[in-house]
Amino acid sequence: MTGRSRCRNVGARVRRLCLETGFTLLAIGLALFIAGLLLWLSGVDPLAYYGFIVRKGLLAPAGWQASLTRMGPLLLIAASLMVAFSAGLWNLGGDGQFMPGAVMASAIAPALLSRGVPLWIKLALALLAGAIGGMLWGLLPAILKIWRNINEIITSLMMSFLGVSLANVLVKLLLADPATTVPQTRNLPWEQRLPMLFGGQVSSGLLLGLLAVLLVHGMINHTALGLRMRVLGANPRAARHAGLPVGALTLAVFALSAALAGLAGAVEIIAIQGNVRADWNPAYSLVIVPLVFLAQFNGFGSLALVFVFSVLSIGSESAARRIGVPNHFTLLTVALLLIVPGLTRLAVARLRQALRQRTVSNTTTVA
């Protein structure tokens, strides 16, 4: 490849990146505008609402530290979804893999603490236990997909329901802390959790999330395994005819995706919550799905959108108390972030098709 062709390729990539970035920003702006319009129709000043979110979720020291801390498990879930979706596998059971991971970590960490295990070994084993718990819970949908070609959307969602229910049963019966009247696992003291960054209130779980997203992005786009995953996602039949081990790939993708979701649960416990309470389920996974789709499975786009969502969620919690806007309004905003880009892309595709047909028609008429 000559230097000139390399420059053309780089220029094309830059233009494509600029177009995608501009489109994403436009979609976010339209979604926020529609959400603001709904607030205005409800009698709430949208500028005051968004301003409050920015102040409490981004500008206030406690707010931006809370936003960055929340990003840790969310980024791990985003990495989990990137792995599955890039291979064309719909792992929608992230919440069911998150909860076993959280319960495993909440059971292992205090038990190791009472036995005098060094802190870094205890935290590493708790993280590993969470990843294994999530991975084991995600294997059945993969096995059913390989064995009987059963749709993984159905099986992963069913396993998600069962995983959350199993976690609640374990918390209430087997792992309940006898020292409390409220059903919950033993609490992990602050000093025994993941360390804070730079002496502040930002958990080092953020670094784990950043590392996971960047590694997954690099794996998908720059490794042979990532190429096989993308071929599998583009056309499973072609992947099988090309000699790729579709069954082994499916199992590996589900195992890695579920392990990352379980690791997110472990980080949530040993970095933020400290224990698992009965009937607790933050339901992060299905909320992150539209963000990963909006980023088109790109790691850097996922980082940016997860940051925006973290600021929105932290700020909206304060807005729910001060302004009276329900905290669930954030979920409506996320839904708009998924719907608006889809409709916009459809409109652009229809417009391009109409212009192309018009050009062909004019050329035929002139001829």
Tab-separated table of N, CA, C and O in Angstrom, residues 77 81 91-95 157 160 283-291 334:
chain	number	residue	atom	x	y	z
A	77	ILE	N	-20.672	-3.794	32.366
A	77	ILE	CA	-21.855	-4.302	31.676
A	77	ILE	C	-21.805	-3.914	30.201
A	77	ILE	O	-22.165	-4.717	29.320
A	81	LEU	N	-21.941	-6.477	27.000
A	81	LEU	CA	-22.866	-6.397	25.871
A	81	LEU	C	-22.125	-6.242	24.547
A	81	LEU	O	-22.561	-6.775	23.518
A	91	ASN	N	-27.411	-11.541	24.322
A	91	ASN	CA	-27.364	-11.868	25.754
A	91	ASN	C	-28.099	-10.777	26.522
A	91	ASN	O	-27.517	-9.766	26.915
A	92	LEU	N	-29.394	-10.984	26.735
A	92	LEU	CA	-30.204	-10.015	27.469
A	92	LEU	C	-30.406	-10.435	28.924
A	92	LEU	O	-31.266	-9.892	29.604
A	93	GLY	N	-29.619	-11.383	29.378
A	93	GLY	CA	-29.737	-11.850	30.759
A	93	GLY	C	-28.685	-11.263	31.673
A	93	GLY	O	-28.307	-11.896	32.663
A	94	GLY	N	-28.200	-10.063	31.346
A	94	GLY	CA	-27.133	-9.465	32.134
A	94	GLY	C	-27.492	-9.264	33.589
A	94	GLY	O	-26.651	-9.445	34.476
A	95	ASP	N	-28.743	-8.909	33.873
A	95	ASP	CA	-29.147	-8.707	35.269
A	95	ASP	C	-29.108	-10.018	36.044
A	95	ASP	O	-28.746	-10.039	37.227
A	157	LEU	N	-33.302	-14.219	28.931
A	157	LEU	CA	-34.269	-13.482	29.753
A	157	LEU	C	-34.847	-14.373	30.849
A	157	LEU	O	-35.044	-13.931	31.987
A	160	SER	N	-32.321	-14.787	33.444
A	160	SER	CA	-32.187	-13.548	34.210
A	160	SER	C	-33.190	-13.512	35.350
A	160	SER	O	-32.847	-13.182	36.495
A	283	ALA	N	-30.950	-3.477	38.170
A	283	ALA	CA	-31.412	-3.633	36.775
A	283	ALA	C	-30.639	-2.737	35.822
A	283	ALA	O	-31.214	-2.005	35.017
A	284	TYR	N	-29.314	-2.811	35.918
A	284	TYR	CA	-28.475	-1.981	35.068
A	284	TYR	C	-28.424	-2.468	33.622
A	284	TYR	O	-28.310	-1.676	32.693
A	285	SER	N	-28.478	-3.770	33.423
A	285	SER	CA	-28.138	-4.328	32.121
A	285	SER	C	-29.049	-3.831	31.002
A	285	SER	O	-28.571	-3.347	29.964
A	286	LEU	N	-30.355	-3.954	31.189
A	286	LEU	CA	-31.272	-3.562	30.120
A	286	LEU	C	-31.239	-2.059	29.861
A	286	LEU	O	-31.617	-1.602	28.777
A	287	VAL	N	-30.781	-1.282	30.859
A	287	VAL	CA	-30.654	0.164	30.656
A	287	VAL	C	-29.446	0.480	29.778
A	287	VAL	O	-29.468	1.426	28.986
A	288	ILE	N	-28.382	-0.323	29.893
A	288	ILE	CA	-27.167	-0.064	29.123
A	288	ILE	C	-27.298	-0.552	27.687
A	288	ILE	O	-26.562	-0.094	26.795
A	289	VAL	N	-28.231	-1.454	27.414
A	289	VAL	CA	-28.404	-1.991	26.059
A	289	VAL	C	-28.549	-0.884	25.011
A	289	VAL	O	-27.821	-0.875	24.004
A	290	PRO	N	-29.482	0.077	25.176
A	290	PRO	CA	-29.600	1.109	24.131
A	290	PRO	C	-28.355	1.973	23.996
A	290	PRO	O	-28.063	2.457	22.896
A	291	LEU	N	-27.609	2.171	25.082
A	291	LEU	CA	-26.397	2.984	24.990
A	291	LEU	C	-25.343	2.284	24.141
A	291	LEU	O	-24.663	2.916	23.326
A	334	VAL	N	-33.447	7.601	28.324
A	334	VAL	CA	-32.649	6.542	27.701
A	334	VAL	C	-33.436	5.876	26.567
A	334	VAL	O	-32.879	5.564	25.508
